[in-house]
């Protein structure tokens, strides 16, 4: 695969399993009236980590949009809140790619504290490659599909996590 066929970002693998994105801190403006990080900012943090995951490892995301006019859209997301994140707390996000096909990817991410690596939240989501000109899904270029397949393979040996695939609803006994 020549570099002209790619965005110039990312690489062909092997990929770390899982991929860790460090450097997050719960900002004062992210704190709500309950004294902890507001639910919306968990999504912001997961999204920021996803962009690092996409660009630095796969060559997708913003660089893909700039070069080809197509890029990933989140089409479904499920957040699971496990523990409060307080103002000033440092945290990181681990991402694993569970599955991918010619247009979509399915990932799972965990937010953990830097201090003691406690789990704070998880996100499971589906993304789809979308052409910005038409607003419709479009297959990934061959190089991107190959990278996604390689990452799925590299992440396939990770231990199962209980939150993956969990339905939402009131559990009755």
C-alpha positions as a Python dict, from the first residue, in 0.01 Angstrom:
ca = {
    (1, 'X'): (0, 0, 0),
    (2, 'X'): (154, 330, -100),
    (3, 'X'): (134, 631, 126),
    (4, 'X'): (-56, 812, -152),
    (5, 'X'): (-348, 577, -91),
    (6, 'X'): (-383, 679, 274),
    (7, 'X'): (-443, 1003, 461),
    (8, 'X'): (-80, 1009, 569),
    (9, 'X'): (-182, 951, 930),
    (10, 'X'): (-208, 631, 1128),
    (11, 'X'): (-32, 305, 1046),
    (12, 'X'): (-108, -49, 935),
    (13, 'X'): (-62, -219, 1273),
    (14, 'X'): (-4, -414, 1479),
    (15, 'X'): (-207, -204, 1721),
    (16, 'X'): (-181, -179, 2100),
    (17, 'X'): (-451, -380, 2273),
    (18, 'X'): (-624, -181, 2408),
    (19, 'X'): (-528, 166, 2289),
    (20, 'X'): (-484, 411, 2578),
    (21, 'X'): (-535, 786, 2546),
    (22, 'X'): (-399, 984, 2843),
    (23, 'X'): (-397, 1350, 2939),
    (24, 'X'): (-755, 1422, 3047),
    (25, 'X'): (-857, 1629, 3351),
    (26, 'X'): (-1209, 1709, 3472),
    (27, 'X'): (-1222, 2084, 3404),
    (28, 'X'): (-1407, 2323, 3639),
    (29, 'X'): (-1660, 2406, 3364),
    (30, 'X'): (-1740, 2034, 3331),
    (31, 'X'): (-1866, 2012, 3692),
    (32, 'X'): (-2240, 2030, 3757),
    (33, 'X'): (-2451, 2123, 4060),
    (34, 'X'): (-2400, 1773, 4206),
    (35, 'X'): (-2028, 1847, 4237),
    (36, 'X'): (-1911, 1596, 3978),
    (37, 'X'): (-1855, 1583, 3603),
    (38, 'X'): (-2177, 1645, 3412),
    (39, 'X'): (-2295, 1355, 3194),
    (40, 'X'): (-2249, 1555, 2874),
    (41, 'X'): (-1878, 1596, 2939),
    (42, 'X'): (-1825, 1222, 2966),
    (43, 'X'): (-1937, 1218, 2604),
    (44, 'X'): (-1697, 1502, 2520),
    (45, 'X'): (-1407, 1314, 2680),
    (46, 'X'): (-1492, 988, 2502),
    (47, 'X'): (-1525, 1176, 2171),
    (48, 'X'): (-1187, 1346, 2218),
    (49, 'X'): (-1025, 1009, 2289),
    (50, 'X'): (-1197, 857, 1986),
    (51, 'X'): (-1046, 1125, 1762),
    (52, 'X'): (-695, 1039, 1887),
    (53, 'X'): (-776, 670, 1834),
    (54, 'X'): (-903, 739, 1479),
    (55, 'X'): (-631, 981, 1361),
    (56, 'X'): (-317, 855, 1535),
    (57, 'X'): (-378, 484, 1485),
    (58, 'X'): (-611, 442, 1186),
    (59, 'X'): (-562, 759, 979),
    (60, 'X'): (-938, 826, 990),
    (61, 'X'): (-1137, 1108, 1151),
    (62, 'X'): (-1050, 1470, 1081),
    (63, 'X'): (-757, 1391, 849),
    (64, 'X'): (-976, 1157, 644),
    (65, 'X'): (-1246, 1424, 610),
    (66, 'X'): (-991, 1686, 503),
    (67, 'X'): (-839, 1459, 239),
    (68, 'X'): (-1139, 1270, 102),
    (69, 'X'): (-1459, 1440, 218),
    (70, 'X'): (-1572, 1132, 410),
    (71, 'X'): (-1545, 1037, 773),
    (72, 'X'): (-1689, 857, 1073),
    (73, 'X'): (-2026, 949, 1223),
    (74, 'X'): (-2140, 799, 1553),
    (75, 'X'): (-2475, 633, 1482),
    (76, 'X'): (-2542, 475, 1823),
    (77, 'X'): (-2387, 518, 2167),
    (78, 'X'): (-2447, 377, 2513),
    (79, 'X'): (-2279, 533, 2817),
    (80, 'X'): (-2257, 348, 3147),
    (81, 'X'): (-2168, 559, 3453),
    (82, 'X'): (-1984, 365, 3722),
    (83, 'X'): (-1812, 620, 3948),
    (84, 'X'): (-1810, 997, 3991),
    (85, 'X'): (-1534, 1205, 3836),
    (86, 'X'): (-1460, 1508, 4052),
    (87, 'X'): (-1314, 1845, 3952),
    (88, 'X'): (-944, 1825, 3875),
    (89, 'X'): (-938, 1445, 3858),
    (90, 'X'): (-697, 1310, 3597),
    (91, 'X'): (-825, 1022, 3386),
    (92, 'X'): (-751, 827, 3072),
    (93, 'X'): (-952, 628, 2822),
    (94, 'X'): (-889, 277, 2689),
    (95, 'X'): (-1042, 189, 2352),
    (96, 'X'): (-1087, -149, 2186),
    (97, 'X'): (-1233, -216, 1843),
    (98, 'X'): (-1481, -502, 1871),
    (99, 'X'): (-1590, -539, 1509),
    (100, 'X'): (-1582, -366, 1171),
    (101, 'X'): (-1712, -416, 820),
    (102, 'X'): (-1679, -224, 492),
    (103, 'X'): (-1870, 81, 630),
    (104, 'X'): (-1897, 52, 1009),
    (105, 'X'): (-1707, -3, 1329),
    (106, 'X'): (-1811, -111, 1679),
    (107, 'X'): (-1593, -3, 1970),
    (108, 'X'): (-1590, -13, 2347),
    (109, 'X'): (-1412, 246, 2563),
    (110, 'X'): (-1342, 269, 2936),
    (111, 'X'): (-1270, 585, 3138),
    (112, 'X'): (-1031, 520, 3428),
    (113, 'X'): (-871, 740, 3693),
    (114, 'X'): (-499, 804, 3661),
    (115, 'X'): (-463, 786, 4042),
    (116, 'X'): (-577, 428, 4099),
    (117, 'X'): (-706, 307, 3759),
    (118, 'X'): (-1063, 281, 3890),
    (119, 'X'): (-1332, 245, 3626),
    (120, 'X'): (-1550, 560, 3605),
    (121, 'X'): (-1754, 507, 3289),
    (122, 'X'): (-1781, 309, 2968),
    (123, 'X'): (-1901, 388, 2620),
    (124, 'X'): (-2003, 137, 2357),
    (125, 'X'): (-2073, 282, 2015),
    (126, 'X'): (-2117, 221, 1645),
    (127, 'X'): (-1966, 451, 1384),
    (128, 'X'): (-2025, 464, 1010),
    (129, 'X'): (-1822, 612, 726),
    (130, 'X'): (-2024, 894, 566),
    (131, 'X'): (-1967, 1093, 249),
    (132, 'X'): (-1999, 1462, 339),
    (133, 'X'): (-2120, 1553, -11),
    (134, 'X'): (-2418, 1315, -7),
    (135, 'X'): (-2472, 1266, 366),
    (136, 'X'): (-2497, 893, 303),
    (137, 'X'): (-2288, 598, 412),
    (138, 'X'): (-2000, 499, 187),
    (139, 'X'): (-1757, 206, 199),
    (140, 'X'): (-1417, 273, 351),
    (141, 'X'): (-1126, 288, 108),
    (142, 'X'): (-937, -43, 95),
    (143, 'X'): (-648, 78, 311),
    (144, 'X'): (-888, 189, 587),
    (145, 'X'): (-1090, -135, 576),
    (146, 'X'): (-764, -331, 605),
    (147, 'X'): (-654, -125, 908),
    (148, 'X'): (-991, -171, 1078),
    (149, 'X'): (-977, -548, 1017),
    (150, 'X'): (-621, -562, 1154),
    (151, 'X'): (-723, -371, 1467),
    (152, 'X'): (-1024, -599, 1526),
    (153, 'X'): (-785, -895, 1503),
    (154, 'X'): (-528, -731, 1732),
    (155, 'X'): (-800, -654, 1992),
    (156, 'X'): (-979, -990, 1968),
    (157, 'X'): (-773, -1146, 2248),
    (158, 'X'): (-870, -888, 2511),
    (159, 'X'): (-1064, -1014, 2812),
    (160, 'X'): (-1443, -979, 2781),
    (161, 'X'): (-1597, -686, 2970),
    (162, 'X'): (-1938, -724, 3135),
    (163, 'X'): (-2072, -391, 3005),
    (164, 'X'): (-2031, -484, 2636),
    (165, 'X'): (-2368, -543, 2476),
    (166, 'X'): (-2570, -468, 2789),
    (167, 'X'): (-2928, -355, 2730),
    (168, 'X'): (-3068, -48, 2899),
    (169, 'X'): (-3379, -80, 3113),
    (170, 'X'): (-3512, -128, 3462),
    (171, 'X'): (-3405, -462, 3598),
    (172, 'X'): (-3683, -632, 3794),
    (173, 'X'): (-3636, -925, 4029),
}
